[in-house]
Short mmCIF file of C-alpha atoms and ligand atoms in Angstrom, two decimals:
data_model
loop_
_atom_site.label_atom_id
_atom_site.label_comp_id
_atom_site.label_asym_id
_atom_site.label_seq_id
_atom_site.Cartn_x
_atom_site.Cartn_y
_atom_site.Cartn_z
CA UNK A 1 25.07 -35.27 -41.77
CA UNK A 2 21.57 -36.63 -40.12
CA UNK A 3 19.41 -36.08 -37.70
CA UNK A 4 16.80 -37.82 -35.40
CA UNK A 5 13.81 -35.87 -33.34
CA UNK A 6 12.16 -37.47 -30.85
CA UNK A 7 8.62 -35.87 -29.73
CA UNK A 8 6.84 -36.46 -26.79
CA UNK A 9 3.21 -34.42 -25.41
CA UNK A 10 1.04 -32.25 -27.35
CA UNK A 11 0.28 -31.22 -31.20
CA UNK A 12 2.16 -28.06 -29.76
CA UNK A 13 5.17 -29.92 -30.34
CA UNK A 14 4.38 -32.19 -32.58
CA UNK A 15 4.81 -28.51 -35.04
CA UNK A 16 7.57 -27.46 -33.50
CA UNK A 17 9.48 -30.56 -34.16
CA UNK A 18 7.91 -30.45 -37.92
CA UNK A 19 9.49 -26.62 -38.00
CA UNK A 20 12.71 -27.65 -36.61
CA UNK A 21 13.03 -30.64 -39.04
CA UNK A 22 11.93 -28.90 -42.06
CA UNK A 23 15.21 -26.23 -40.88
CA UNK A 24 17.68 -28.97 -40.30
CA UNK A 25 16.95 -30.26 -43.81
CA UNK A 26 17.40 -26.96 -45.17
CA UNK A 27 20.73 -27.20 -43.61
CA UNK A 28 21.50 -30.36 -45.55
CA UNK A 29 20.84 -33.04 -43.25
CA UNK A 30 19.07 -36.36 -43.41
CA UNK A 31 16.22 -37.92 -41.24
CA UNK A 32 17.68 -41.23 -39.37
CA UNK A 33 15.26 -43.15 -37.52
CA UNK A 34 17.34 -44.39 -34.58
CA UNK A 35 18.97 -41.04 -32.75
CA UNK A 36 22.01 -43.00 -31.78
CA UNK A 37 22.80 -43.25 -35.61
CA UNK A 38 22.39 -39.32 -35.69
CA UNK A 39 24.84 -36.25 -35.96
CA UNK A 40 22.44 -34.44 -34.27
CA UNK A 41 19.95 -36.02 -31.68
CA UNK A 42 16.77 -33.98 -30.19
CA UNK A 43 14.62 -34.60 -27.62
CA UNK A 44 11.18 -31.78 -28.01
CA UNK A 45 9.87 -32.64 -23.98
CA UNK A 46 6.74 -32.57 -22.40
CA UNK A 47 5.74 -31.72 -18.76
CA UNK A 48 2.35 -31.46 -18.74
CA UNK A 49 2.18 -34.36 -16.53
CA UNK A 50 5.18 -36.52 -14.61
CA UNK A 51 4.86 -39.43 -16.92
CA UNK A 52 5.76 -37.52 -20.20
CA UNK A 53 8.63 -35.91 -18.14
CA UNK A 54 10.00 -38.75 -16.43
CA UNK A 55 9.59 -40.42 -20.11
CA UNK A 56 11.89 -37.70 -21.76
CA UNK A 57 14.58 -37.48 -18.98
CA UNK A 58 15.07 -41.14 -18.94
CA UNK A 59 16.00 -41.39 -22.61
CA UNK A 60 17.98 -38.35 -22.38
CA UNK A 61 19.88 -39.72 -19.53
CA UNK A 62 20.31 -42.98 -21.80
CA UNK A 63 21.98 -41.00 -24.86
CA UNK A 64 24.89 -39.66 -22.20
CA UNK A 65 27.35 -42.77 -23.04
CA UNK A 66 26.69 -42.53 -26.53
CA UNK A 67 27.55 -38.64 -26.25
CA UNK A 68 30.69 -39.97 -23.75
CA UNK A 69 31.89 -42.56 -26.92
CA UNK A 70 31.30 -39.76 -30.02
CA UNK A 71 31.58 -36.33 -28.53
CA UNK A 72 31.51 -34.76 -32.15
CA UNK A 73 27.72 -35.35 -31.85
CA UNK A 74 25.16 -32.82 -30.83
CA UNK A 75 22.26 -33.04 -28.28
CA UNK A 76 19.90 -30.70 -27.85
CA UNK A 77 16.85 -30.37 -25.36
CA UNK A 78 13.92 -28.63 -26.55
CA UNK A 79 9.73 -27.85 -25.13
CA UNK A 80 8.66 -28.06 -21.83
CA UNK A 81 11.42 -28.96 -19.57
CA UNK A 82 13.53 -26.16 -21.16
CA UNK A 83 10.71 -23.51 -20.58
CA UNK A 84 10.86 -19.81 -21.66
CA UNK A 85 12.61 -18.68 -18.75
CA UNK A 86 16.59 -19.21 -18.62
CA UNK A 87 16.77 -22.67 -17.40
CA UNK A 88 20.29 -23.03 -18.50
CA UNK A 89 22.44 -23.27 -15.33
CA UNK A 90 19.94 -25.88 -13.73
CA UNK A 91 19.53 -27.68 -16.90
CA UNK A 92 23.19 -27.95 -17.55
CA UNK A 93 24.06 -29.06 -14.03
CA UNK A 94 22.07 -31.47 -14.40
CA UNK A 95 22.42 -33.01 -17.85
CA UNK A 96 26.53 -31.71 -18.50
CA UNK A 97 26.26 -33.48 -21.82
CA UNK A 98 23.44 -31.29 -23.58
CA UNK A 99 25.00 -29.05 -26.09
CA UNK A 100 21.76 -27.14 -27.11
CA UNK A 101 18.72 -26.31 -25.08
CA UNK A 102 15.76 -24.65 -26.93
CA UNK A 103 12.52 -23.00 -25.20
CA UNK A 104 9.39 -24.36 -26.71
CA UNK A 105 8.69 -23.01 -30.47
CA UNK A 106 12.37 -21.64 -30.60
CA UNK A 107 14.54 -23.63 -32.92
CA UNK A 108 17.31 -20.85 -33.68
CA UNK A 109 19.67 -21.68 -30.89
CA UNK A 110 20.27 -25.22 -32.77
CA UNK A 111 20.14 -23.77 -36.29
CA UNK A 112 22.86 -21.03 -35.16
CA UNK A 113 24.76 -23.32 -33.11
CA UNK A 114 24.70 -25.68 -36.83
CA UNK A 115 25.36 -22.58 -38.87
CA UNK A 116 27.94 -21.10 -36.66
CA UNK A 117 29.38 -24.79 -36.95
CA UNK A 118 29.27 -25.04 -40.65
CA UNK A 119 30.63 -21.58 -40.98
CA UNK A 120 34.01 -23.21 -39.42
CA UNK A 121 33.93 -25.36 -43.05
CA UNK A 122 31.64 -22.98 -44.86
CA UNK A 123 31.35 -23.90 -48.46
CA UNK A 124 29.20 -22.99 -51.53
CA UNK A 125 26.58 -25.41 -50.43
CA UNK A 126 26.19 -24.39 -46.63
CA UNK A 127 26.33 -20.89 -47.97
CA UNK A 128 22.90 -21.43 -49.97
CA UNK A 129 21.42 -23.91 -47.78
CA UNK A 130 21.80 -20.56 -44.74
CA UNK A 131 20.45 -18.29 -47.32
CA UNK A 132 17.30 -20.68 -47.74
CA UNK A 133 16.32 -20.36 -43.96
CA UNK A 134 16.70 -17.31 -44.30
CA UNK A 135 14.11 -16.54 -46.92
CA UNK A 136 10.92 -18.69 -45.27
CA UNK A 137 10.79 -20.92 -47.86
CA UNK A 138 9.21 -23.80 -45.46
CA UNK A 139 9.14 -26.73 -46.69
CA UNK A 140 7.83 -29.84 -44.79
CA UNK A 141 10.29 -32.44 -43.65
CA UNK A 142 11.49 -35.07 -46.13
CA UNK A 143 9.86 -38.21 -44.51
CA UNK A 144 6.13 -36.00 -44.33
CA UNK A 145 6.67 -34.23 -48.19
CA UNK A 146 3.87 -35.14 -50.38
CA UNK A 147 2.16 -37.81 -47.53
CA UNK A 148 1.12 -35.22 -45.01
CA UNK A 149 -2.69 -34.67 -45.65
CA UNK A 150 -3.80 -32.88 -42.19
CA UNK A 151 -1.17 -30.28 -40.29
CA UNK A 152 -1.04 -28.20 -37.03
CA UNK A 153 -0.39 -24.95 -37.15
CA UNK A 154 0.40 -22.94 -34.17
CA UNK A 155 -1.38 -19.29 -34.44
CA UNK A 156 -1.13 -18.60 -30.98
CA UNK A 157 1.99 -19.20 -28.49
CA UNK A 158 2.50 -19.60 -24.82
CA UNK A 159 -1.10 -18.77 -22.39
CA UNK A 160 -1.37 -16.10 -20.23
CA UNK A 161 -3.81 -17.76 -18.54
CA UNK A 162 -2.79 -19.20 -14.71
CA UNK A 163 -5.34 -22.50 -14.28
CA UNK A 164 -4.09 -23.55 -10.60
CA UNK A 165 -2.78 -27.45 -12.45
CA UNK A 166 -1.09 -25.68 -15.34
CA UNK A 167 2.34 -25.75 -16.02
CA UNK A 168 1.97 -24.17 -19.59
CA UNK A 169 2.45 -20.52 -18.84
CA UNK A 170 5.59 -21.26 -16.68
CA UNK A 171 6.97 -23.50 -19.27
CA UNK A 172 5.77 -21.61 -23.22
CA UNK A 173 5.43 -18.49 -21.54
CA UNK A 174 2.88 -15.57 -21.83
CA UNK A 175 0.44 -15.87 -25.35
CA UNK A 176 1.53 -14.42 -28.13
CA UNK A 177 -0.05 -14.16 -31.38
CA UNK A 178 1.71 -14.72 -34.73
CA UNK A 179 1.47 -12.54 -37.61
CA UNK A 180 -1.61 -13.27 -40.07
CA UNK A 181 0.57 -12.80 -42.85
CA UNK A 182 3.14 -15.48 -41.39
CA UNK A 183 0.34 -17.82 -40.61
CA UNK A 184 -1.22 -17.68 -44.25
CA UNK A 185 2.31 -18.27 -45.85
CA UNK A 186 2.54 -21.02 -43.64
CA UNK A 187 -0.84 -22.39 -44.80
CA UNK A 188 -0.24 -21.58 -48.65
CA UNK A 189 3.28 -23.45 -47.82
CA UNK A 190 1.86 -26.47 -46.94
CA UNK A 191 -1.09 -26.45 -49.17
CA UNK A 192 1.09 -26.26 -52.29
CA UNK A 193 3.24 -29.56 -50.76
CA UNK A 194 -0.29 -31.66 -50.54
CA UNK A 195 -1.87 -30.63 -47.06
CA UNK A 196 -5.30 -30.67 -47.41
CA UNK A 197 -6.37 -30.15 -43.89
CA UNK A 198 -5.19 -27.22 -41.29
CA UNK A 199 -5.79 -27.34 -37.60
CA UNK A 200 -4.69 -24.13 -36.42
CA UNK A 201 -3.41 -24.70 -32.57
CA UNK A 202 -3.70 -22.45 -29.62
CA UNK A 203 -3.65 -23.22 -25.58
CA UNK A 204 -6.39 -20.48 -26.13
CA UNK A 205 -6.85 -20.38 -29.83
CA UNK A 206 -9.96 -18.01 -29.21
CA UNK A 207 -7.36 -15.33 -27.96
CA UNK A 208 -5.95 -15.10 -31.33
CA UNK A 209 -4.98 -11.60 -32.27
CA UNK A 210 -6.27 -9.72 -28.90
CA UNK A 211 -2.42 -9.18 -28.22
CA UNK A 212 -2.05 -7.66 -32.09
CA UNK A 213 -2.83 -4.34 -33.08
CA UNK A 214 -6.48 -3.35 -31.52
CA UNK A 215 -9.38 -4.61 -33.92
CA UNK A 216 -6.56 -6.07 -36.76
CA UNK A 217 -7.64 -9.70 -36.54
CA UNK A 218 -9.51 -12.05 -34.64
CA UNK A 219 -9.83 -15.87 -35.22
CA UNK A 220 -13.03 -15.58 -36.88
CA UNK A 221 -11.34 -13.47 -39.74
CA UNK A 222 -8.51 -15.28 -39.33
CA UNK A 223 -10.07 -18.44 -40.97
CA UNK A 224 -12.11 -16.38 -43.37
CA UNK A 225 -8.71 -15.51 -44.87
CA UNK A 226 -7.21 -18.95 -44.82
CA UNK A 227 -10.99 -20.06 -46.33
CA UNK A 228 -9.81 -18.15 -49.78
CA UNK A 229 -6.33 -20.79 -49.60
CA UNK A 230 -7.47 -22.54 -53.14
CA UNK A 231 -6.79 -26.23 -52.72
CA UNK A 232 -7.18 -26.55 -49.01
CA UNK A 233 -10.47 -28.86 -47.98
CA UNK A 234 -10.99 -28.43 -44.33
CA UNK A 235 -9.73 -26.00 -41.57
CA UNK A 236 -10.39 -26.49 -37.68
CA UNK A 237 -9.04 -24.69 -34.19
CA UNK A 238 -8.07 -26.17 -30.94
CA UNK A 239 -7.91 -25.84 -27.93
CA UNK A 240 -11.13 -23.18 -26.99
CA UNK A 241 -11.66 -21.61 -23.24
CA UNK A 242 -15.16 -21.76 -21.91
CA UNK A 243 -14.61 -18.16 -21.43
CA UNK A 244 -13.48 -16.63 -24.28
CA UNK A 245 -15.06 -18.69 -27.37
CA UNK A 246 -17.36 -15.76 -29.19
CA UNK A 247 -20.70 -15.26 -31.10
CA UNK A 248 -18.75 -14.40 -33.84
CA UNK A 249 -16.51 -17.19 -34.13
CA UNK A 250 -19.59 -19.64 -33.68
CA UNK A 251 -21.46 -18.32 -36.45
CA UNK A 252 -18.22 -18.37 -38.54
CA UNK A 253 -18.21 -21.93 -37.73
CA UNK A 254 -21.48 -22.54 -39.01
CA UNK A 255 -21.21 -20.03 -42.12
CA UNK A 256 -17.84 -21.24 -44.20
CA UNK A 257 -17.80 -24.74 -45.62
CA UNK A 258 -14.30 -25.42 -45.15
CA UNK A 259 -14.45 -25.03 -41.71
CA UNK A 260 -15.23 -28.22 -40.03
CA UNK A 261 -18.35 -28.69 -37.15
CA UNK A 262 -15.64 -29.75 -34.16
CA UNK A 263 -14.70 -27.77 -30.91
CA UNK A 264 -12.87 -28.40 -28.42
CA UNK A 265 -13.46 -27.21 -25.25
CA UNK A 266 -12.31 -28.58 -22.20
CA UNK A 267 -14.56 -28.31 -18.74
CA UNK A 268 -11.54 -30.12 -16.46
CA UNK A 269 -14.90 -30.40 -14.02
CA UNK A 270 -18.44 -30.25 -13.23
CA UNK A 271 -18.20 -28.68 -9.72
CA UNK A 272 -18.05 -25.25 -9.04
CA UNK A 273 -15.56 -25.21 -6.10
CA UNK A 274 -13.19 -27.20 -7.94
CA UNK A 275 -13.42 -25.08 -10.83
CA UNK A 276 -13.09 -21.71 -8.36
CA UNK A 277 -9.86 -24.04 -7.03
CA UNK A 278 -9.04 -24.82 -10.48
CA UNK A 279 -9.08 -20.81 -11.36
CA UNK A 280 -10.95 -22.30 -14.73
CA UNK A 281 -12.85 -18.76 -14.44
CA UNK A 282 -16.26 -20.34 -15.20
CA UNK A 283 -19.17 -21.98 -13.24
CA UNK A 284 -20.75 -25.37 -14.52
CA UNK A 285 -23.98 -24.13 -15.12
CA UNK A 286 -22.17 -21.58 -17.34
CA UNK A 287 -20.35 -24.63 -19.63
CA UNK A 288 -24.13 -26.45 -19.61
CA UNK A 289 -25.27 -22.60 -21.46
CA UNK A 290 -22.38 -22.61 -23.71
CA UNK A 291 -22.74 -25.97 -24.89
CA UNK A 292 -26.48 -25.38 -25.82
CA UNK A 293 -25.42 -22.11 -27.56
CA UNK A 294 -23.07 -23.90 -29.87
CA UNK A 295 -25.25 -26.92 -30.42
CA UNK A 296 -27.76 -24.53 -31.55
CA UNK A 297 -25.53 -22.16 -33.80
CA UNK A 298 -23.67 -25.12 -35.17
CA UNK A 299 -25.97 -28.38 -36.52
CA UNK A 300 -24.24 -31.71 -36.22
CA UNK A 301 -21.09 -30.04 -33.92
CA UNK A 302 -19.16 -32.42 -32.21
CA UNK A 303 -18.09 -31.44 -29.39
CA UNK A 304 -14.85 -32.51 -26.96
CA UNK A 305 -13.99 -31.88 -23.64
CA UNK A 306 -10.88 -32.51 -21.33
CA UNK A 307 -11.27 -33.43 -17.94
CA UNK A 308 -8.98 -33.87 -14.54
CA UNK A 309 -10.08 -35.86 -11.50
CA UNK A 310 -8.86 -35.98 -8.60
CA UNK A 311 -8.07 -32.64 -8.26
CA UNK A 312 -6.92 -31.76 -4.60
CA UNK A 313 -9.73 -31.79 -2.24
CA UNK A 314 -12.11 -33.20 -4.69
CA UNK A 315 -14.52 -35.21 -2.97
CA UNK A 316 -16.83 -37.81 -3.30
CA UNK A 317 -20.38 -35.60 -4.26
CA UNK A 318 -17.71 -33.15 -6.08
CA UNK A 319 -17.13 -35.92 -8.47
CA UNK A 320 -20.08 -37.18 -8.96
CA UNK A 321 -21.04 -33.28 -10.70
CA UNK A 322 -18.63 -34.11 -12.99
CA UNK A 323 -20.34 -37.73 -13.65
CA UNK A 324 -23.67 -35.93 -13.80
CA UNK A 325 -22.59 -33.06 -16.29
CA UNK A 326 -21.00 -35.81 -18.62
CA UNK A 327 -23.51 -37.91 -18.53
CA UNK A 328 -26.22 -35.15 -19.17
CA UNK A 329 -24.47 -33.27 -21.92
CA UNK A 330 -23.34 -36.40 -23.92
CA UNK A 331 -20.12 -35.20 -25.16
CA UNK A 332 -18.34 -36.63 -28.77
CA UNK A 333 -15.23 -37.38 -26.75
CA UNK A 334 -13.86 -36.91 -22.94
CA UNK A 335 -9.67 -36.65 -22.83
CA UNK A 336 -9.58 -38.21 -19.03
CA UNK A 337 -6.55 -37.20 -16.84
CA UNK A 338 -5.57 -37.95 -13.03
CA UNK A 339 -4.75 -35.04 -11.52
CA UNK A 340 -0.29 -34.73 -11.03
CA UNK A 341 0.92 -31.88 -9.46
CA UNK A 342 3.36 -29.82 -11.58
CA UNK A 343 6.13 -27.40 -10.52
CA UNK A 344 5.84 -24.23 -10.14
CA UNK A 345 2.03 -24.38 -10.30
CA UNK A 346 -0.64 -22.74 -7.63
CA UNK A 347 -1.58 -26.29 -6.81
CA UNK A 348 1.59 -27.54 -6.41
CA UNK A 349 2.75 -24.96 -4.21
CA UNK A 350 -0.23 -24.26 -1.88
CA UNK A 351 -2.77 -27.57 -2.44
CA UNK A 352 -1.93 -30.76 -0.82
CA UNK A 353 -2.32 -33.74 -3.30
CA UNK A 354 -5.11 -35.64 -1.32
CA UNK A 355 -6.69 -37.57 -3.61
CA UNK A 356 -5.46 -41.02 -3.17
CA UNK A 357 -3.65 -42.57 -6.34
CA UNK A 358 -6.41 -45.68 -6.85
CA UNK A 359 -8.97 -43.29 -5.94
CA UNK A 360 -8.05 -41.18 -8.78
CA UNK A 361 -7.59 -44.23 -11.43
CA UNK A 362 -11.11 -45.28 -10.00
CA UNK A 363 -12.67 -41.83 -10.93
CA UNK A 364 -10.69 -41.85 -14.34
CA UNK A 365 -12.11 -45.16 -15.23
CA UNK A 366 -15.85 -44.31 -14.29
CA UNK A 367 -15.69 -41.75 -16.09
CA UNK A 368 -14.29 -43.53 -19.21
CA UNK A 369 -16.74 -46.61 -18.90
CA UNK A 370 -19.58 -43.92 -18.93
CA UNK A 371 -17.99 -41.68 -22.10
CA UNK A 372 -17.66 -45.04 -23.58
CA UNK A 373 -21.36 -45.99 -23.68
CA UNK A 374 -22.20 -42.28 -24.93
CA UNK A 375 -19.68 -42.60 -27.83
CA UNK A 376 -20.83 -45.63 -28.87
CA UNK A 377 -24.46 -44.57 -28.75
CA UNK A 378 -23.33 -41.20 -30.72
CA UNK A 379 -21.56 -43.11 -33.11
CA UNK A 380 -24.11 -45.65 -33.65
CA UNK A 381 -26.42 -43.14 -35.00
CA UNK A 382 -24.25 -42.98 -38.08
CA UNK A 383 -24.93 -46.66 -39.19
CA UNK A 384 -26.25 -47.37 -42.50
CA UNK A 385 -25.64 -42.94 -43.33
CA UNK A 386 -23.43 -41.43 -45.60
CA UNK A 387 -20.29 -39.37 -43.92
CA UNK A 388 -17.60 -37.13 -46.02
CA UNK A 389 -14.16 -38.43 -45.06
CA UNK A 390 -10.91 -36.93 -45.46
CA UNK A 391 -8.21 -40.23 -46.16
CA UNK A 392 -5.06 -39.59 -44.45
CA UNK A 393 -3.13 -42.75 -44.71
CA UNK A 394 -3.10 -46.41 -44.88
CA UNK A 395 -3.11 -48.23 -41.60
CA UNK A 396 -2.88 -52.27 -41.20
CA UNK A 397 -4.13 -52.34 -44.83
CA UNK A 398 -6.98 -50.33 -44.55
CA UNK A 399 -7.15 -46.33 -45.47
CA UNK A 400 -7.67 -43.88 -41.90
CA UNK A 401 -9.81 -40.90 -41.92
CA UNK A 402 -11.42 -38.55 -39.93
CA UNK A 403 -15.08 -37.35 -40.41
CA UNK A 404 -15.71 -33.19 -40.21
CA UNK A 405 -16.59 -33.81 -36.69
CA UNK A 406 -12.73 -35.24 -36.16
CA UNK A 407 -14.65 -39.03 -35.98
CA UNK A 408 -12.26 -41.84 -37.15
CA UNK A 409 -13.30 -44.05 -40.01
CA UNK A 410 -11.96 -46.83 -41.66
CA UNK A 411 -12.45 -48.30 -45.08
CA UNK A 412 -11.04 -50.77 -47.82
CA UNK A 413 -10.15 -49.66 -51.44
CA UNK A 414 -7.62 -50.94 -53.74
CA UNK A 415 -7.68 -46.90 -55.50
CA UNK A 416 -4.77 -44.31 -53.33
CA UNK A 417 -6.89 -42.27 -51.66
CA UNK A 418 -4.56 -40.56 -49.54
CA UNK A 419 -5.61 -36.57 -49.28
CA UNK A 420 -9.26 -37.25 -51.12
CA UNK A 421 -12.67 -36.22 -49.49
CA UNK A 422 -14.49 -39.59 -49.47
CA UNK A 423 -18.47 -40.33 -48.93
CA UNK A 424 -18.33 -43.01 -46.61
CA UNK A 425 -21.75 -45.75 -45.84
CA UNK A 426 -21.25 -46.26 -42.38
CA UNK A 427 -21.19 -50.21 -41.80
CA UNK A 428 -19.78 -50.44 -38.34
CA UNK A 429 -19.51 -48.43 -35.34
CA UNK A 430 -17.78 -48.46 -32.12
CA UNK A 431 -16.97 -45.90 -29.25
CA UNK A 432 -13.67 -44.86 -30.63
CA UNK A 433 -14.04 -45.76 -34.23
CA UNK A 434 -16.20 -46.78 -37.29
CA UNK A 435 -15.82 -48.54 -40.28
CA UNK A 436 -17.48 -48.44 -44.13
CA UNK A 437 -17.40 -48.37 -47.81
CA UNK A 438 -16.86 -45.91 -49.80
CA UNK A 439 -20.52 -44.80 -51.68
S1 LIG B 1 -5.86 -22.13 -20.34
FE1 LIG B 1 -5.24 -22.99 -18.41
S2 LIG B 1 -5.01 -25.18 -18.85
FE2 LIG B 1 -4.99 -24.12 -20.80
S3 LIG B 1 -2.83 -23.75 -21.22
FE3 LIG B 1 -3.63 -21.92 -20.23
S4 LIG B 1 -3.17 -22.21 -18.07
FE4 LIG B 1 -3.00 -24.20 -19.07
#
């Protein structure tokens, strides 16, 4: 019995599919790495933008004749263009051959449809292998076991949010935090199979634990309790909201060591009436304060932003705000995206999409050419210092890492050092990347 997983968007799902994996193994089968050679095929979909979705219906659409030749075999549709909300008549109307849909984060409708499957030739092993899910004894995916250095780790589900551009909320649903005391056994889970590094996920990661209890947890004590996990290196958070990143989680930042100098929080634009459009819930001037405040609580920070142009009825002088805040605050990185409309969403429905297409790509690349000069300048500052690096893998022959503030690095050593904190002389450095020896 085997299975393939294909994954398209967001670090979201990138966990997800690791969760679903790590069940299907538990259930005795095998990782395959072409889907049409699998027993059970699934496709974790993104819609954040019509590319990733037109991406993911395609190659769904291309697995019907395999289903059509070997009906025995299972697809299942999972994320984004499943949603939270009962999608199944649509869904099934229009892709007959799915056997399995799955909202985002929700892997039990396979795993029951499998057990309720195996229970038709339940044996001794299948028997154990159910009682295994049962107990939460997670255990990463064969292919990832024992190489896996840095993880995600969702803490917070769905956004409750209602950004105009958003499809999130209408596709993961309303937040909702998870348990601390599911979270650390997650963490002490993957710790004990090698993970060195945690990045603990969140369309609003600040928001963790203000739908818990009153007062039981925040993030800030959050990581304080994953900074007593023995064994694990580094911890970071993404993604932060202008409007809801705290004092107190700053100067956690800045007090515990494990907890690396990075944050990201995206602006999506310099202009106050797109960002009143945009129902962002924060002025520019307001991001230019918070930015300040964190470069002063936190030394060395880097900081990193996302950012949509083209937004409907952006104009010319509109733009150039953005250009002018980017340029002024000097950002680590800039995640660039052309504005798409997306169902369901307040823009969709009620702004026109006015922004020509070229116009749009011209924005995009202005503002890339101009993030490009600042990273470069940023990163040339590191030339001839000393940075710690966490190795994650080989790539091309040469080890890949990622500084504390989430910079890439490359370097040469005949010594495995896959998982180790490195010091790094910095020899070379580019916009996206930088190269060295270890000291
Ligand atoms: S905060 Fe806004 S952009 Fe982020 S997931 Fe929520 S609705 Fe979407």
């Amino acid at each position: 019995m085997n299975y393939h997983i294909t994954t398209y968007g967001c670090q979201m799902n990138v966990a997800d599919s690791r969760r679903l994996a790590s069940d299907l193994e538990t259930l005795g089968y095998q990782p395959v790495s072409r889907a049409e050679d699998a027993d059970v095929i699934v496709l974790n979909t993104c819609v954040v933008r019509q590319q990733p979705e037109d991406r993911a219906v395609n190659r769904l659409l291309s697995l019907r004749p395999v289903k059509e030749r070997e009906p025995e075999k299972v697809i299942a549709l999972m994320g984004c263009l499943v949603g939270v909300r009962d999608p199944t008549p649509a869904l099934s109307r229009r892709f007959p051959f799915v056997d399995v849909l799955m909202a985002p984060s929700d892997p039990r409708p396979l795993v029951n449809y499998l057990i309720e499957r195996q229970a038709r030739e339940l044996d001794e092993e299948s028997r154990a292998r159910q009682e295994a899910l049962q107990d939460g004894r997670w255990r990463l995916p064969l292919r990832e076991r024992g190489k896996l250095v840095s993880a995600h780790l969702p803490v917070v589900l769905g956004c409750s949010h209602a950004c105009a551009f958003c499809v999130i909320p209408y596709r993961r649903g309303p937040e909702r935090s998870r348990p601390p005391a599911e979270i650390l056994a997650e963490a002490r889970a993957l710790v004990a199979q090698g993970v060195k590094e945690i990045t603990l996920l969140g369309q609003i990661v600040d928001r963790y634990g203000l739908d818990l209890p009153a007062g039981k947890v925040t993030l800030a004590s959050l990581l304080r309790q994953l900074h007593e996990i023995d064994g694990l290196a580094r911890i970071r958070f993404l993604t932060s909201h202008p409007g809801w990143i705290t004092g107190e989680l700053l100067e956690t930042v800045a007090e515990l060591p494990k907890v690396c100098e990075h944050i990201e929080v995206p602006v999506q634009s310099g202009d106050d009436g797109v960002l009143r459009a945009m129902k962002r819930g924060y002025t520019a001037a307001e991001y230019r304060r918070l930015v300040a405040k964190i470069r002063d609580v936190i030394p060395r920070v880097a900081i990193h932003t996302d950012l949509i142009v083209g937004f409907p009825c952006e104009t010319e002088e509109q733009f150039q705000r953005t250009y002018d805040l980017l340029a002024d605050l000097r950002l680590d990185k800039v995640h660039i995206a052309r504005y798409s409309p997306r169902p369901e969403t307040l823009a969709a429905r009620k702004m026109a999409d006015d922004v020509p297409a070229e116009e749009k790509e011209r924005r995009r690349r202005t503002l890339d050419e101009l993030q490009a000069g600042i990273a470069a300048e940023i990163n040339g500052r590191y030339l001839g210092t000393e940075v710690e690096v966490l190795v994650e893998e080989k790539d091309k022959g040469r080890w890949r890492g990622r500084t504390r503030g989430n910079k890439l690095v490359f370097l040469e050593h005949d010594r495995d050092l896959r998982g180790r904190l490195v010091n790094v002389r910095i020899q070379w450095a580019g916009p996206w990347s930088m190269q060295g020896t270890a000291a």
